[in-house]
XYZ file of C-alpha atoms in Angstrom:
780
model
C 29.498 -19.220 -12.696
C 25.950 -18.489 -13.553
C 26.589 -14.765 -13.267
C 29.336 -15.200 -15.841
C 27.188 -17.180 -18.102
C 24.423 -14.662 -18.030
C 26.949 -11.823 -18.845
C 28.199 -13.760 -21.803
C 24.765 -14.430 -23.458
C 23.368 -10.930 -22.560
C 22.775 -9.163 -25.908
C 25.231 -11.432 -27.669
C 23.717 -13.600 -30.480
C 26.744 -15.933 -30.854
C 26.916 -16.519 -27.018
C 23.120 -17.302 -27.138
C 23.669 -19.879 -29.951
C 26.531 -21.609 -28.077
C 24.474 -21.715 -24.859
C 21.484 -23.254 -26.453
C 23.803 -25.744 -28.189
C 25.258 -26.533 -24.874
C 21.925 -27.206 -23.371
C 22.200 -24.504 -20.796
C 18.484 -24.038 -20.512
C 18.034 -27.658 -19.092
C 21.081 -27.153 -16.892
C 19.628 -23.983 -15.266
C 16.142 -25.553 -14.819
C 17.617 -28.584 -13.057
C 19.247 -26.321 -10.561
C 16.105 -24.382 -9.614
C 15.529 -26.436 -6.419
C 18.622 -25.012 -4.784
C 17.773 -23.113 -1.506
C 20.268 -20.257 -1.957
C 18.209 -17.093 -3.074
C 21.066 -15.364 -4.805
C 21.690 -18.544 -6.905
C 18.041 -18.972 -7.874
C 18.004 -15.159 -8.788
C 20.747 -15.506 -11.161
C 19.529 -18.795 -12.704
C 16.336 -16.875 -13.544
C 18.320 -13.940 -14.907
C 20.466 -16.188 -16.800
C 17.514 -17.868 -18.620
C 16.024 -14.409 -19.305
C 19.179 -13.174 -21.053
C 19.654 -16.407 -22.939
C 16.321 -16.434 -24.733
C 15.796 -12.730 -24.979
C 15.082 -11.976 -28.703
C 16.248 -15.538 -29.590
C 13.554 -17.503 -31.360
C 15.438 -20.904 -31.142
C 16.086 -20.493 -27.432
C 12.454 -19.689 -26.966
C 11.440 -22.969 -28.653
C 13.865 -25.096 -26.579
C 12.511 -23.394 -23.406
C 8.989 -24.248 -24.434
C 9.938 -27.871 -24.993
C 11.629 -27.845 -21.526
C 8.536 -26.422 -19.822
C 10.683 -23.564 -18.607
C 7.727 -21.057 -17.996
C 6.195 -23.620 -15.551
C 9.401 -23.949 -13.720
C 9.782 -20.153 -13.542
C 6.278 -19.617 -12.261
C 7.054 -21.656 -9.251
C 9.546 -18.840 -8.214
C 6.819 -16.221 -8.243
C 5.863 -17.465 -4.824
C 9.435 -17.339 -3.449
C 9.977 -15.640 -0.080
C 12.886 -13.543 -1.456
C 11.756 -10.441 -3.503
C 14.868 -10.484 -5.719
C 14.030 -14.079 -6.890
C 10.535 -13.128 -7.755
C 11.723 -10.043 -9.636
C 14.146 -12.244 -11.552
C 11.438 -14.788 -12.476
C 9.060 -11.828 -13.682
C 12.011 -10.536 -15.842
C 12.658 -13.956 -17.414
C 9.163 -14.583 -18.265
C 8.877 -11.056 -19.730
C 11.855 -11.618 -22.028
C 10.386 -15.002 -22.974
C 7.206 -13.237 -24.145
C 9.283 -10.489 -26.001
C 11.411 -13.088 -27.828
C 8.638 -14.302 -30.117
C 9.111 -12.856 -33.637
C 6.412 -14.954 -35.471
C 3.136 -15.028 -33.895
C 1.210 -18.290 -34.118
C -2.005 -19.585 -32.321
C 0.116 -21.657 -30.002
C 2.460 -18.895 -29.176
C -0.283 -16.475 -28.544
C -2.128 -18.895 -26.210
C 1.051 -19.534 -24.274
C 2.042 -15.915 -23.888
C -1.511 -14.898 -22.858
C -1.631 -17.629 -20.243
C 1.806 -16.500 -18.857
C 0.697 -12.814 -18.712
C -2.530 -13.731 -16.968
C -0.796 -15.879 -14.279
C 1.610 -13.033 -13.761
C -1.212 -10.656 -13.027
C -2.823 -13.081 -10.665
C 0.190 -13.676 -8.564
C 2.256 -10.512 -8.802
C -0.146 -7.636 -9.063
C -0.510 -7.361 -5.381
C 3.078 -8.044 -4.645
C 4.517 -5.861 -1.810
C 7.884 -5.278 -3.367
C 8.311 -2.307 -5.661
C 11.045 -4.145 -7.477
C 8.775 -6.926 -8.479
C 5.994 -4.622 -9.549
C 8.399 -2.601 -11.759
C 9.492 -5.718 -13.630
C 5.758 -6.632 -13.942
C 5.094 -3.266 -15.757
C 7.986 -4.036 -18.258
C 6.532 -7.423 -18.913
C 3.036 -5.887 -19.457
C 4.730 -3.553 -21.951
C 5.994 -6.522 -23.882
C 2.444 -8.102 -23.810
C 1.016 -4.920 -25.268
C 3.607 -4.749 -27.933
C 2.807 -8.287 -29.059
C -0.899 -7.457 -29.616
C -1.030 -3.770 -30.471
C -4.167 -3.713 -32.594
C -6.292 -5.432 -29.938
C -5.200 -3.134 -27.178
C -5.650 0.069 -29.302
C -9.350 -1.047 -30.131
C -9.845 -1.647 -26.320
C -8.407 1.724 -25.635
C -10.649 3.318 -28.240
C -13.706 1.596 -26.479
C -12.517 2.905 -23.177
C -12.022 6.367 -24.402
C -15.594 6.492 -26.005
C -17.146 5.388 -22.730
C -15.165 7.841 -20.822
C -15.924 10.812 -23.123
C -19.578 10.165 -22.639
C -19.384 9.944 -18.975
C -17.351 13.182 -18.705
C -19.818 15.014 -20.908
C -22.812 13.900 -18.858
C -20.911 14.820 -15.654
C -20.213 18.406 -16.804
C -23.633 19.003 -18.396
C -25.296 20.261 -15.118
C -22.323 22.695 -14.368
C -20.857 23.626 -17.764
C -22.016 24.083 -21.272
C -21.319 21.225 -23.593
C -18.189 21.566 -25.612
C -16.438 19.582 -28.420
C -15.374 16.176 -27.494
C -11.715 15.719 -26.835
C -9.573 12.745 -27.318
C -7.900 13.372 -24.063
C -6.703 10.849 -21.429
C -6.777 11.767 -17.691
C -5.636 9.729 -14.844
C -7.876 7.135 -13.072
C -8.338 9.650 -10.194
C -9.875 12.267 -12.496
C -12.211 9.549 -13.869
C -13.202 8.418 -10.403
C -14.062 11.989 -9.249
C -16.073 12.627 -12.444
C -18.091 9.427 -11.729
C -18.690 10.477 -8.237
C -19.989 13.861 -9.562
C -22.263 11.909 -11.981
C -23.780 9.926 -9.120
C -24.648 13.246 -7.478
C -25.546 15.325 -10.453
C -29.116 15.815 -9.296
C -27.686 18.321 -6.962
C -27.078 21.480 -9.101
C -24.049 23.409 -8.117
C -21.098 22.708 -5.831
C -21.393 19.621 -3.589
C -22.348 20.462 -0.094
C -19.266 18.629 1.294
C -17.127 21.559 -0.178
C -16.148 23.954 2.552
C -14.828 26.631 0.259
C -11.145 26.439 1.480
C -8.300 26.809 -0.917
C -7.725 23.057 -0.640
C -11.254 22.342 -1.608
C -11.212 24.812 -4.409
C -8.092 22.987 -5.801
C -9.934 19.692 -5.488
C -12.902 21.125 -7.400
C -10.510 22.205 -10.084
C -9.076 18.660 -10.302
C -12.641 17.319 -10.515
C -13.409 19.310 -13.505
C -15.997 21.609 -11.910
C -14.054 24.996 -12.243
C -12.006 24.098 -15.128
C -12.368 22.817 -18.746
C -11.813 19.166 -19.187
C -8.151 17.992 -19.055
C -6.593 16.570 -22.030
C -5.051 13.119 -21.857
C -6.079 9.433 -21.620
C -8.908 8.573 -19.365
C -9.102 5.578 -17.076
C -11.675 4.624 -14.465
C -12.005 3.775 -10.818
C -15.461 4.903 -10.032
C -19.098 3.957 -9.528
C -20.864 1.905 -11.864
C -24.090 0.932 -10.091
C -27.688 0.559 -11.285
C -30.481 1.013 -8.882
C -29.674 -0.521 -5.544
C -26.712 -2.466 -7.195
C -23.698 -0.376 -5.824
C -20.594 -1.701 -7.722
C -18.182 0.827 -6.257
C -14.878 0.754 -7.963
C -12.203 -0.552 -5.628
C -8.848 -1.456 -7.082
C -10.038 -5.059 -7.333
C -12.827 -4.176 -9.543
C -10.618 -2.047 -11.684
C -8.240 -4.975 -12.222
C -10.958 -6.820 -14.062
C -12.558 -3.676 -15.455
C -15.734 -4.574 -13.998
C -16.433 -0.875 -13.393
C -16.950 -0.451 -17.153
C -20.122 -0.904 -19.062
C -20.913 -3.700 -21.522
C -19.599 -1.499 -24.389
C -16.149 -2.471 -23.099
C -16.451 -5.685 -21.109
C -18.628 -7.545 -23.643
C -16.656 -6.662 -26.733
C -13.203 -7.961 -25.764
C -11.561 -11.110 -24.505
C -10.974 -11.248 -20.775
C -7.301 -11.454 -21.257
C -7.063 -7.809 -22.825
C -9.355 -6.496 -20.109
C -7.187 -8.039 -17.324
C -3.930 -6.519 -18.909
C -5.331 -3.006 -19.263
C -7.046 -3.267 -15.882
C -3.857 -4.500 -14.250
C -1.963 -1.454 -15.854
C -4.652 0.848 -14.457
C -4.240 -0.578 -11.033
C -0.464 -0.195 -11.369
C -1.115 3.427 -12.490
C -2.586 3.984 -9.030
C 0.266 2.414 -7.187
C 1.452 3.984 -3.915
C 4.971 4.039 -5.246
C 5.262 6.894 -7.804
C 7.955 5.228 -9.897
C 5.604 2.159 -10.465
C 2.712 4.415 -11.259
C 4.759 6.500 -13.646
C 5.893 3.458 -15.650
C 2.392 2.048 -15.943
C 1.016 5.496 -16.952
C 3.747 5.648 -19.686
C 2.622 2.235 -21.055
C -1.119 3.304 -21.138
C -0.205 6.671 -22.696
C 1.729 4.876 -25.405
C -1.357 2.677 -26.308
C -3.414 5.699 -26.435
C -1.057 7.720 -28.616
C -0.772 4.958 -31.015
C -4.525 4.553 -31.223
C -4.846 8.331 -31.963
C -2.067 8.342 -34.518
C -3.648 5.348 -36.211
C -7.010 6.894 -36.413
C -5.527 10.203 -37.823
C -3.729 8.162 -40.501
C -6.880 6.471 -41.411
C -8.816 9.584 -41.668
C -6.046 11.340 -43.551
C -5.908 8.469 -46.167
C -9.693 8.176 -46.546
C -9.607 4.533 -45.458
C -10.894 5.117 -42.016
C -12.591 2.052 -40.621
C -12.943 0.482 -37.073
C -11.486 -2.554 -36.071
C -13.781 -5.477 -36.613
C -14.931 -8.004 -34.095
C -13.026 -10.671 -36.022
C -9.748 -8.607 -35.697
C -10.290 -8.348 -31.956
C -10.581 -12.181 -31.380
C -8.074 -13.134 -34.026
C -5.074 -15.166 -32.896
C -3.146 -14.663 -36.101
C -0.068 -12.509 -36.141
C -0.927 -8.817 -36.095
C 0.948 -6.150 -38.050
C 2.893 -5.056 -34.987
C 5.954 -2.895 -34.800
C 9.385 -4.118 -33.719
C 9.280 -5.491 -30.167
C 10.466 -3.478 -27.306
C 13.477 -5.080 -25.687
C 14.574 -4.997 -22.121
C 17.172 -2.042 -21.836
C 19.051 -0.898 -18.805
C 17.892 2.416 -17.584
C 19.753 5.060 -15.630
C 18.165 4.390 -12.192
C 18.412 1.433 -9.892
C 15.054 -0.280 -8.923
C 15.186 0.702 -5.265
C 15.812 -2.864 -4.118
C 15.490 -4.130 -0.565
C 15.009 -7.637 0.754
C 12.471 -6.500 3.390
C 10.860 -3.032 2.881
C 12.423 -1.591 -0.417
C 13.190 2.047 -0.377
C 12.828 4.467 -3.345
C 16.322 4.865 -5.049
C 15.762 8.561 -4.932
C 16.327 8.522 -1.055
C 19.210 6.067 -1.373
C 17.659 3.993 1.467
C 18.048 0.290 1.983
C 16.612 -0.662 5.373
C 14.689 -3.513 6.924
C 11.737 -3.838 9.105
C 12.979 -6.371 11.597
C 16.811 -5.991 11.260
C 16.898 -8.474 8.348
C 19.882 -8.347 6.004
C 19.670 -6.137 2.943
C 21.882 -5.155 0.070
C 22.997 -1.520 0.357
C 22.394 0.552 -2.657
C 25.656 2.084 -3.979
C 25.861 5.745 -3.358
C 26.843 6.633 -6.912
C 23.703 5.109 -8.153
C 21.578 6.537 -5.477
C 22.566 10.029 -6.605
C 21.179 9.626 -10.142
C 18.314 11.840 -11.080
C 14.796 10.612 -11.258
C 13.286 9.565 -14.509
C 11.377 12.003 -16.549
C 8.307 9.894 -16.551
C 7.571 10.451 -12.864
C 5.132 13.157 -14.230
C 2.703 12.781 -17.040
C 4.808 12.009 -20.014
C 4.552 12.147 -23.748
C 5.774 9.075 -25.101
C 7.310 8.472 -28.463
C 6.222 5.393 -30.323
C 8.404 2.294 -30.748
C 10.493 2.550 -33.918
C 9.011 0.621 -36.902
C 12.307 0.298 -38.766
C 14.491 -1.242 -36.245
C 15.870 1.909 -34.861
C 16.276 2.688 -31.225
C 13.470 1.449 -29.174
C 11.882 3.377 -26.336
C 9.626 2.345 -23.553
C 9.796 1.798 -19.857
C 12.855 -0.030 -18.523
C 14.487 -0.801 -15.346
C 18.082 -1.371 -14.174
C 17.477 -4.650 -12.509
C 20.338 -6.601 -14.195
C 23.083 -3.874 -13.448
C 21.740 -3.505 -9.995
C 21.862 -7.129 -9.294
C 25.440 -7.334 -10.636
C 26.556 -4.930 -7.983
C 26.338 -7.778 -5.620
C 29.477 -9.294 -6.976
C 31.361 -6.066 -6.652
C 31.160 -6.145 -2.902
C 33.100 -8.293 -0.490
C 31.240 -11.601 -0.300
C 33.680 -13.568 1.966
C 33.391 -12.044 5.480
C 35.210 -13.256 8.475
C 33.619 -12.777 11.807
C 30.550 -11.186 10.437
C 28.562 -12.105 13.648
C 30.964 -10.049 15.908
C 29.980 -6.692 17.014
C 32.243 -3.629 17.024
C 31.922 -2.345 20.546
C 33.471 1.025 19.595
C 31.627 1.724 16.526
C 29.196 4.654 16.256
C 26.352 2.380 15.160
C 26.717 0.310 18.276
C 26.621 3.296 20.592
C 23.637 4.727 18.857
C 21.877 1.562 19.251
C 22.839 1.172 22.890
C 21.626 4.750 23.479
C 18.208 3.792 22.136
C 18.053 0.580 24.326
C 18.918 2.712 27.400
C 16.282 5.233 26.517
C 13.593 2.499 26.174
C 14.494 1.055 29.471
C 14.082 4.477 31.196
C 10.620 4.891 29.500
C 9.494 1.517 30.660
C 10.546 2.342 34.341
C 8.842 5.599 34.095
C 5.586 4.019 32.607
C 5.569 1.369 35.409
C 5.783 4.092 38.122
C 2.988 6.206 36.628
C 0.767 3.137 36.179
C 1.283 2.128 39.932
C 0.610 5.724 41.009
C -2.690 5.831 39.029
C -3.661 2.501 40.530
C -2.978 3.563 44.127
C -4.902 6.981 43.586
C -1.749 9.211 44.149
C -1.777 10.465 40.527
C -4.086 11.457 37.785
C -4.040 12.332 34.143
C -4.991 16.049 33.920
C -1.856 18.058 33.398
C -2.234 19.869 30.071
C 1.121 19.456 28.171
C 0.104 21.728 25.354
C -2.256 22.615 22.475
C -1.257 22.636 18.890
C -3.079 24.325 15.933
C -2.878 22.361 12.739
C -4.097 23.325 9.217
C -6.809 20.745 8.704
C -9.067 18.833 11.233
C -7.093 15.862 12.436
C -8.569 12.342 12.064
C -6.020 9.847 13.301
C -3.521 10.014 16.184
C -0.572 7.786 17.125
C 1.984 8.034 19.791
C 5.563 6.909 19.265
C 6.036 4.114 21.981
C 9.301 5.326 23.438
C 9.032 9.009 23.148
C 6.298 11.651 23.662
C 6.161 12.530 19.913
C 2.627 12.326 18.354
C 1.885 11.610 14.772
C -1.288 13.466 13.577
C -3.004 12.607 10.260
C -5.431 14.754 8.467
C -7.088 13.699 5.171
C -4.027 13.491 2.983
C -1.075 14.695 5.235
C 0.855 13.731 8.313
C 2.175 16.029 10.970
C 4.550 15.164 13.825
C 4.151 16.939 17.048
C 7.342 16.928 19.226
C 9.050 18.767 22.016
C 11.036 21.470 20.291
C 13.012 23.837 22.541
C 10.259 25.684 24.243
C 7.595 25.488 26.837
C 5.084 23.401 24.882
C 4.984 20.808 22.068
C 5.073 22.102 18.378
C 4.640 20.722 14.961
C 8.234 19.629 14.079
C 7.607 18.173 10.599
C 4.725 17.633 8.211
C 4.424 16.049 4.697
C 1.917 14.818 2.294
C 0.963 11.024 2.210
C 0.394 11.039 -1.496
C -3.208 9.819 -1.254
C -5.677 9.885 -4.314
C -8.337 12.707 -4.324
C -11.027 10.301 -3.007
C -9.111 8.549 -0.229
C -8.087 9.556 3.156
C -5.691 8.378 5.879
C -7.569 6.113 8.408
C -4.839 4.489 10.547
C -1.289 5.017 11.732
C 1.017 2.550 13.089
C 4.567 2.660 14.392
C 6.919 -0.232 13.771
C 10.482 -1.015 14.949
C 10.135 1.643 17.585
C 12.925 0.031 19.790
C 15.407 1.121 17.184
C 15.144 3.227 14.017
C 11.398 3.139 13.601
C 9.054 3.228 10.697
C 5.687 4.904 10.536
C 2.936 3.072 8.412
C -0.058 5.084 7.157
C -3.047 3.207 6.010
C -5.677 4.809 3.571
C -9.272 3.835 3.091
C -8.466 2.770 -0.471
C -6.616 -0.187 0.900
C -3.068 1.190 0.251
C -0.366 1.512 2.783
C 2.747 3.706 2.792
C 5.833 3.314 5.110
C 7.789 6.439 6.139
C 11.183 6.922 7.889
C 13.123 9.984 9.039
C 9.943 11.875 10.126
C 11.780 13.847 12.762
C 13.996 15.581 10.100
C 13.270 14.995 6.510
C 10.498 12.361 5.987
C 10.883 10.058 3.085
C 8.820 7.195 1.658
C 10.433 3.762 2.164
C 7.867 1.696 0.269
C 4.183 1.404 -0.374
C 1.802 -1.272 -1.653
C -1.809 -2.129 -1.821
C -2.727 -4.183 1.189
C -6.439 -4.594 0.493
C -7.511 -3.798 -2.996
C -11.133 -4.608 -2.209
C -11.440 -1.523 0.010
C -13.874 1.105 -1.151
C -12.927 4.714 -0.044
C -15.252 6.191 2.575
C -16.209 8.974 0.260
C -17.725 6.511 -2.109
C -19.189 4.119 0.492
C -22.510 6.092 0.514
C -24.669 5.242 3.531
C -22.678 2.253 4.577
C -20.551 2.476 7.749
C -16.961 2.150 6.993
C -13.914 2.831 9.115
C -11.515 2.696 6.352
C -8.357 0.500 6.594
C -7.354 -0.478 10.106
C -3.934 -1.750 10.905
C -2.120 -3.807 13.624
C 1.525 -4.715 13.885
C 3.160 -7.629 15.477
C 6.881 -6.865 16.291
C 8.191 -10.411 17.002
C 6.547 -11.963 13.877
C 7.126 -9.015 11.570
C 3.512 -9.111 10.619
C 1.184 -6.211 9.522
C -2.366 -6.924 9.633
C -5.045 -4.941 7.671
C -8.856 -5.161 7.618
C -11.780 -2.871 6.892
C -15.123 -3.131 5.019
C -13.870 -6.300 3.171
C -14.493 -9.950 3.342
C -11.146 -10.894 4.790
C -8.465 -9.835 7.352
C -5.149 -9.872 5.549
C -1.840 -10.746 7.189
C 1.259 -9.447 5.498
C 4.751 -10.821 5.929
C 6.913 -7.700 5.935
C 10.252 -9.475 5.901
C 9.344 -11.389 2.675
C 6.933 -8.618 1.401
C 4.259 -11.066 0.573
C 0.788 -11.823 1.742
C 0.761 -14.584 4.424
C -2.898 -15.513 4.441
C -6.491 -14.171 4.457
C -8.717 -14.784 7.441
C -12.477 -14.705 6.517
C -14.364 -12.468 8.860
C -17.746 -14.040 8.148
C -19.623 -10.811 8.824
C -21.453 -8.242 6.889
C -20.249 -5.341 9.025
C -16.935 -3.478 8.753
C -13.838 -4.041 10.992
C -13.410 -1.090 13.418
C -10.398 -2.105 15.437
C -7.509 -4.692 15.341
C -5.119 -5.804 17.998
C -2.486 -8.590 18.110
C -0.695 -10.261 20.975
C 1.103 -13.734 21.285
C -0.378 -15.350 18.208
C -3.884 -14.108 18.844
C -5.660 -11.646 16.700
C -8.716 -9.616 18.066
C -10.961 -7.832 15.676
C -14.030 -5.741 16.469
C -16.960 -4.890 14.094
C -19.511 -2.180 13.465
C -22.383 -4.472 14.739
C -20.782 -4.899 18.231
C -19.119 -8.338 17.690
C -15.567 -9.173 18.782
C -13.770 -12.058 17.126
C -10.609 -13.775 18.134
C -8.312 -15.527 15.590
C -5.309 -17.726 15.922
C -3.380 -16.779 12.730
C -1.036 -19.716 13.112
C -3.860 -22.055 12.401
C -5.309 -22.646 8.763
C -7.492 -19.856 7.696
C -10.748 -21.922 7.609
C -10.342 -22.789 11.260
C -8.553 -19.744 12.512
C -11.445 -18.263 14.503
C -11.406 -19.446 17.937
C -13.845 -17.223 19.865
C -16.737 -14.703 19.280
C -18.161 -12.226 21.711
C -21.607 -10.769 21.075
C -22.624 -8.754 24.091
C -21.890 -5.267 22.675
C -25.003 -3.853 20.728
C -23.389 -0.954 19.136
C -20.241 -0.135 17.063
C -17.041 -0.956 19.017
C -14.774 2.083 19.298
C -11.741 0.687 20.994
C -10.305 -2.802 21.592
C -7.041 -3.632 23.422
C -5.449 -6.862 24.643
C -3.785 -6.616 27.962
C -1.526 -8.814 30.088
C -3.044 -11.945 31.614
C -5.168 -12.932 28.632
C -7.607 -9.956 29.111
C -9.376 -8.041 26.447
C -11.048 -4.539 27.075
C -13.582 -3.158 24.598
C -15.786 -0.096 24.536
C -18.516 0.795 22.236
C -20.659 3.919 21.252
C -23.282 3.302 24.017
C -20.553 4.185 26.478
C -20.250 0.691 27.739
C -16.831 -0.942 28.411
C -16.403 -4.606 28.949
C -13.566 -6.705 30.280
C -13.111 -10.243 28.724
C -11.114 -13.341 29.320
C -10.108 -15.041 26.119
C -10.954 -18.411 27.817
C -14.528 -17.462 28.644
C -17.516 -16.688 26.532
C -18.985 -14.054 28.631
C -17.546 -10.817 29.946
C -15.896 -10.510 33.316
C -16.854 -6.834 34.083
C -19.257 -4.415 32.478
C -18.683 -0.715 33.093
C -21.044 2.087 32.033
C -20.385 5.759 31.581
C -24.081 6.467 31.455
C -23.543 8.597 28.340
C -23.243 7.787 24.632
C -19.582 8.036 23.692
C -18.528 9.883 20.491
C -14.935 8.713 20.867
C -13.345 6.245 23.297
C -9.837 4.761 23.939
C -8.339 2.242 26.307
C -4.884 2.327 27.671
C -2.595 -0.539 26.521
C -1.255 -1.488 30.082
C -2.852 0.810 32.740
C -6.430 0.161 34.047
C -7.713 3.441 32.644
C -10.026 4.489 29.722
C -11.118 7.722 28.363
C -14.341 8.707 26.624
C -15.636 11.883 25.082
C -19.420 11.902 25.764
C -22.356 13.884 24.750
C -21.697 16.067 27.786
C -18.879 17.765 25.883
C -16.168 16.576 28.202
C -13.435 13.847 28.509
C -14.097 11.545 31.430
C -11.313 9.176 32.542
C -12.466 6.041 34.338
C -10.917 3.290 36.209
C -11.234 -0.275 34.863
C -11.476 -1.778 38.317
C -14.701 -0.186 39.558
C -15.707 1.985 36.619
C -15.592 5.234 38.903
C -14.525 8.412 37.215
C -11.046 9.430 38.031
C -11.209 12.946 36.738
C -12.806 15.020 33.945
C -11.458 17.431 31.278
C -14.086 19.843 30.326
C -14.743 21.930 27.328
C -13.125 25.444 27.804
C -12.696 24.955 31.541
C -12.500 28.413 32.989
C -11.512 31.672 31.405
C -7.858 30.658 31.257
C -8.416 26.864 31.361
C -7.867 24.149 28.897
C -8.383 24.765 25.266
C -10.621 21.751 24.237
C -12.976 21.763 21.271
C -15.440 19.091 20.159
C -13.258 15.988 20.241
C -13.450 13.364 17.304
C -10.380 11.267 18.329
C -8.749 10.150 21.456
C -5.436 8.308 21.759
C -3.448 7.023 24.809
C 0.240 6.601 24.843
C 1.200 2.871 24.551
C 3.363 3.070 27.735
C 3.122 6.413 29.551
C 0.077 7.827 31.097
C -0.441 10.453 28.362
C -3.563 11.261 26.317
C -4.024 13.233 23.148
C -7.410 14.607 22.022
C -8.080 15.804 18.462
C -10.840 18.296 18.029
C -12.965 19.235 15.033
C -11.617 22.817 15.152
C -8.260 21.738 14.107
C -6.652 21.698 17.530
C -4.720 18.854 19.207
C -4.567 18.843 22.996
C -2.101 16.772 24.989
C -2.399 15.729 28.670
C -0.004 14.027 30.919
C 0.413 12.414 34.322
C 0.441 14.536 37.388
C 1.211 13.259 40.890
C -0.553 14.955 43.833
């Protein structure tokens, strides 16, 4: 019924009038407490279509406190419900035709709370609706946002000119706008402009030359709008621009932050954060809104100059709450492409994927919609202004309503839906995976017993693979021998192609910004069709699927916006973003050089809680097991958290015996924890005791170290330029893998990363000379 009512009032003035007269707003608000998510979703959609561009319905909604009721849905566990609430609040803002002080205050409060609650939402569906809503906010106060964009452009022009002065001769100032990545790069160069010439970190490779061109060193400045996520520090105050500082525009000077109300700063800052979104569609939409503001500002200045009445907007105009001379408001219009919707981890519609992390239910995207071409605004767009004379309006738009209506075109009444078709292809494919997993478990148990008894060792070289860039992160797929290798901004999969040795099967770019790099890889759902989660040191995560054939992005979001990329951290030690995955709870945990450890509920795509670390050092390792989270730090501490408890009392234990940075941390069966630090010291702990059970020493400082998940073995690359494998029982050396052992021996360069297979007795070593060596179990 609510679907029919929303269809009746959508874009139909007479239907809206009848619905308002029939008190439909109060009826929908009274039904908000229902538990069914689809019902709540369509209640919010019905309200949004009812008061869209209808001043009387907006007034009735204000008297019924409808915005407050809808804001309670912003914390709902279902992404569709949150997206519907954002849509309804957006049309509420867009329905005001006469601006008053009360209307301005109400709409500004709604927009501020939306940014506070939704800006870090994990669903791309919700963030797209947020961009559309921020577009309505911008259209409601155009003069104020154009003045703010003018101030931002003035500061950016001055910064860009100062950055290029040591490398290029001064040129005429442009009114160009570049992306926030370009601005960040230029500010990094400004911090280092005392060094004349090319930064020493550049290697001269083609990749670095391209990056230098992007930084504005080898080319003239790019034209386009400028935005910032860079450094803004004075003296020892290092206010590095994380995404969190960009959201409040704290990385700008007083020429911007002191002249405008915080509301306008938050809106523009939120759009700049969304411009840097890991999802390209969300980033393209936010970029289009910012470009529209900038283009309007440039057109207004040209018009004033041409008419001889050029003047700047006064301070009184900036803080005025009276109705500005704005053009016609942009309405919500259905686009050509669906929003890539999914109840767990939403896929981009261009891949036509609708999957789930933990086997949760999802609405499958219709194939006819998935085949639509991508929107033109995925690249840098030139946006036409909104029509002043009531003509066709342009702007960012989604297809959320039409996509949601597809739910009713499918068969809703299903009999025996819990029954499994034992002859279906899906059933046999899943059964094959389960059988494969059992075989791997039995093989892993046999290898582990052989190593414990001394009848086997890990020294059989499985192969050596040459990759284009030095590897930094390794991760084994738990139930195969496939190895994921991450470089600065790309991921490669090393598998067993038909042939004598492993080879690179697929490779793809992760889509990082120029200043960030991949710092962690985590496999999820490996018992079935798995997902690969890549974490970057700017706090963003991206989820990939189909890496064995055609890798495609499932989703991406900002897990920790407070993270500062390692390239901007200066002398501060940072390990970037570290991840841990709990399969039974469907939880993804992220931490780094931030104040909190963040737990993310992947089934609901929302933040579960933040655990305060109470330490000035960065997190170096994370591991989860049976409700307990273990975190190690750069100062040698190890802290245990029970994430089921309230955040303030979640910490249950702290170990402080390590004196140096902890390189590896694993939780093993029986309540044991094994950790190793850069001193080459490995300790075994019992989570019930304050002191360690065993202390093992390699007698050499360790450059890289890893501990096996289940076997009593650890490996270390020491200053003696060799990999030594040790037993956890007595600490004795089981065997050593040397650097270029013999004339025809193992190819092993200086190692910067070691990684054990989670189950099998296999070890991968990544070297600084862009080689990856893999070693396996050998019985003797």
